[in-house]
Amino acid sequence: MKYVDEFVIDLEYVKNYSKNTICSYQSDIVKFLEYLKCDDPRKISDEDIRRYVRSLNELKDKTLARKLSSIRMFFDFMLKKGYLKASPADGIDGPKIGKYLPDILSIDEVDKILDIEPKDNYSYRNRCILEMLYSTGLRISELVSLKLSNVNLEECLVKVMGKGKKERIVPLNDVTVEYIDRYIKEVRPNMLKGVTTDSLFLNNHGKGLTRQAVFKMIKKRAEEVGLLKNISPHTLRHSFATHLLENGADIRFIQELLGHSDIGTTEIYTHIINGTLKRDYDEYNPRDN
């Protein structure tokens, strides 16, 4: 569709959104238009949008809010281009989302996850991935996009392309540098299998890893060490940030490491620490016993 295609182009070339984000917005809009059986978004009314929102009442509030956000952004684009005089999404309230506190791991739990005794190329690669995720706080999309040229082991740095195609430099600790150095020199060449690629982390076909493969690896690893929490790559990112803050790191420094454009996003980790302090106070305060 003309309008959806233009919207996607705007997201990619004007707003510089990542492919995954663009696909999510595009999918939301296509499903919205398909539900309304509409081939001309200019004819959509606010009641049409409300009817669609009501049809999604079984979705979680966070998912519903995201879909409504996609619809608002689409009509804002239509308005900006002059296809509409007013957005039909204006004035439509979405669900109120409570403050979300992400799950984190304790340092002992992180140690269990990371403590892989490499037995072959793939277990060594997995150890490198886990070390990289926890020591840098990279998003999963950033990790699987890493190229050999992004890693500077002499300077102990990795160059990351974050959201909105914003580049940032993240330091690597000595342990991660040691593992990645051996991986690049000894392990990765054995995994290439004749394939030419600049991707840092490879699958069993010698090609770049997918997000899904890393998710599965981490969940399997959590099961192996008996952790019952719902662990994902983002759990390691949250744990990295929280542990830095607990050890006195400045929140602006953490914001820069994580690539957050808004300090408010980073401040969620102060709520986690405050919650932990409150629980410890309640448990150990002698006046409460």
CSV table of N, CA, C and O in Angstrom, one decimal, residues 8 35 40 42-43 52-53 65 83 92 117 125 137 151 154 165 168 173 191 194 201 209 225 250 277 281 286:
chain,number,residue,atom,x,y,z
A,8,VAL,N,7.0,3.3,6.0
A,8,VAL,CA,8.2,2.5,6.3
A,8,VAL,C,9.5,3.2,5.8
A,8,VAL,O,10.5,3.2,6.5
A,35,TYR,N,-7.8,-5.7,9.6
A,35,TYR,CA,-9.0,-5.9,10.4
A,35,TYR,C,-10.1,-5.0,10.0
A,35,TYR,O,-11.3,-5.4,9.9
A,40,ASP,N,-7.8,2.5,2.2
A,40,ASP,CA,-7.6,4.0,2.2
A,40,ASP,C,-7.6,4.5,3.6
A,40,ASP,O,-8.7,4.8,4.1
A,42,ARG,N,-7.1,7.2,4.8
A,42,ARG,CA,-7.7,8.6,5.0
A,42,ARG,C,-9.1,8.5,5.4
A,42,ARG,O,-9.7,9.5,5.9
A,43,LYS,N,-9.8,7.4,5.2
A,43,LYS,CA,-11.2,7.2,5.5
A,43,LYS,C,-11.5,6.7,6.9
A,43,LYS,O,-12.6,6.5,7.3
A,52,TYR,N,-11.2,-1.4,16.8
A,52,TYR,CA,-10.0,-2.2,16.7
A,52,TYR,C,-9.4,-2.5,18.0
A,52,TYR,O,-9.1,-3.6,18.4
A,53,VAL,N,-9.3,-1.4,18.8
A,53,VAL,CA,-8.7,-1.5,20.2
A,53,VAL,C,-9.6,-2.5,21.0
A,53,VAL,O,-9.0,-3.3,21.8
A,65,ALA,N,-0.7,-1.2,24.3
A,65,ALA,CA,-0.2,0.1,24.2
A,65,ALA,C,0.8,0.3,23.1
A,65,ALA,O,0.8,1.3,22.4
A,83,TYR,N,-1.7,14.3,4.1
A,83,TYR,CA,-2.8,13.4,3.6
A,83,TYR,C,-4.0,13.5,4.5
A,83,TYR,O,-5.1,13.1,4.1
A,92,ILE,N,-7.6,9.2,21.8
A,92,ILE,CA,-7.9,7.8,22.1
A,92,ILE,C,-6.9,7.4,23.2
A,92,ILE,O,-5.7,7.3,22.9
A,117,GLU,N,32.6,-24.4,31.1
A,117,GLU,CA,33.9,-25.0,30.9
A,117,GLU,C,33.9,-25.3,29.4
A,117,GLU,O,33.3,-26.3,29.0
A,125,ARG,N,32.4,-20.4,22.1
A,125,ARG,CA,31.7,-19.2,21.6
A,125,ARG,C,30.6,-18.8,22.5
A,125,ARG,O,30.4,-17.5,22.8
A,137,GLY,N,26.6,-4.9,28.5
A,137,GLY,CA,25.2,-4.5,28.5
A,137,GLY,C,24.7,-4.3,27.1
A,137,GLY,O,23.7,-3.6,27.0
A,151,VAL,N,35.6,-4.7,16.8
A,151,VAL,CA,36.3,-5.0,18.1
A,151,VAL,C,37.8,-4.6,18.0
A,151,VAL,O,38.5,-4.9,17.1
A,154,GLU,N,43.2,-4.3,21.3
A,154,GLU,CA,44.4,-3.5,21.8
A,154,GLU,C,43.9,-2.4,22.7
A,154,GLU,O,44.5,-2.1,23.8
A,165,LYS,N,20.5,4.0,14.7
A,165,LYS,CA,21.8,3.9,14.0
A,165,LYS,C,22.7,4.9,14.7
A,165,LYS,O,23.6,5.5,14.0
A,168,ARG,N,28.1,4.1,19.3
A,168,ARG,CA,28.8,4.3,20.6
A,168,ARG,C,29.9,3.4,20.8
A,168,ARG,O,30.0,2.3,20.2
A,173,ASN,N,36.2,-5.4,29.5
A,173,ASN,CA,37.1,-5.7,30.6
A,173,ASN,C,38.1,-6.8,30.2
A,173,ASN,O,38.0,-7.4,29.1
A,191,MET,N,35.2,-22.3,12.7
A,191,MET,CA,33.7,-22.3,12.5
A,191,MET,C,33.3,-21.8,11.2
A,191,MET,O,32.1,-21.9,10.8
A,194,GLY,N,34.5,-22.4,5.3
A,194,GLY,CA,34.6,-22.0,3.9
A,194,GLY,C,33.7,-20.8,3.6
A,194,GLY,O,33.7,-20.2,2.4
A,201,PHE,N,30.2,-13.4,15.7
A,201,PHE,CA,29.8,-14.6,16.3
A,201,PHE,C,29.0,-15.5,15.2
A,201,PHE,O,28.1,-15.0,14.6
A,209,LEU,N,25.1,-15.4,13.7
A,209,LEU,CA,24.1,-15.9,14.6
A,209,LEU,C,22.8,-15.0,14.5
A,209,LEU,O,22.9,-13.8,14.2
A,225,VAL,N,22.1,-24.8,34.8
A,225,VAL,CA,22.6,-24.4,36.1
A,225,VAL,C,21.4,-24.3,37.1
A,225,VAL,O,21.7,-23.9,38.3
A,250,ASP,N,28.3,6.3,38.2
A,250,ASP,CA,27.4,7.4,37.9
A,250,ASP,C,26.4,7.0,36.9
A,250,ASP,O,26.6,6.3,35.9
A,277,LEU,N,16.9,-2.3,48.7
A,277,LEU,CA,17.3,-1.8,50.0
A,277,LEU,C,16.1,-1.8,50.9
A,277,LEU,O,16.3,-2.1,52.1
A,281,TYR,N,16.1,-3.7,54.4
A,281,TYR,CA,15.8,-3.0,55.7
A,281,TYR,C,14.7,-3.7,56.5
A,281,TYR,O,14.8,-3.8,57.7
A,286,PRO,N,16.4,-4.5,63.3
A,286,PRO,CA,16.1,-5.1,64.6
A,286,PRO,C,14.9,-4.6,65.3
A,286,PRO,O,14.3,-5.3,66.1
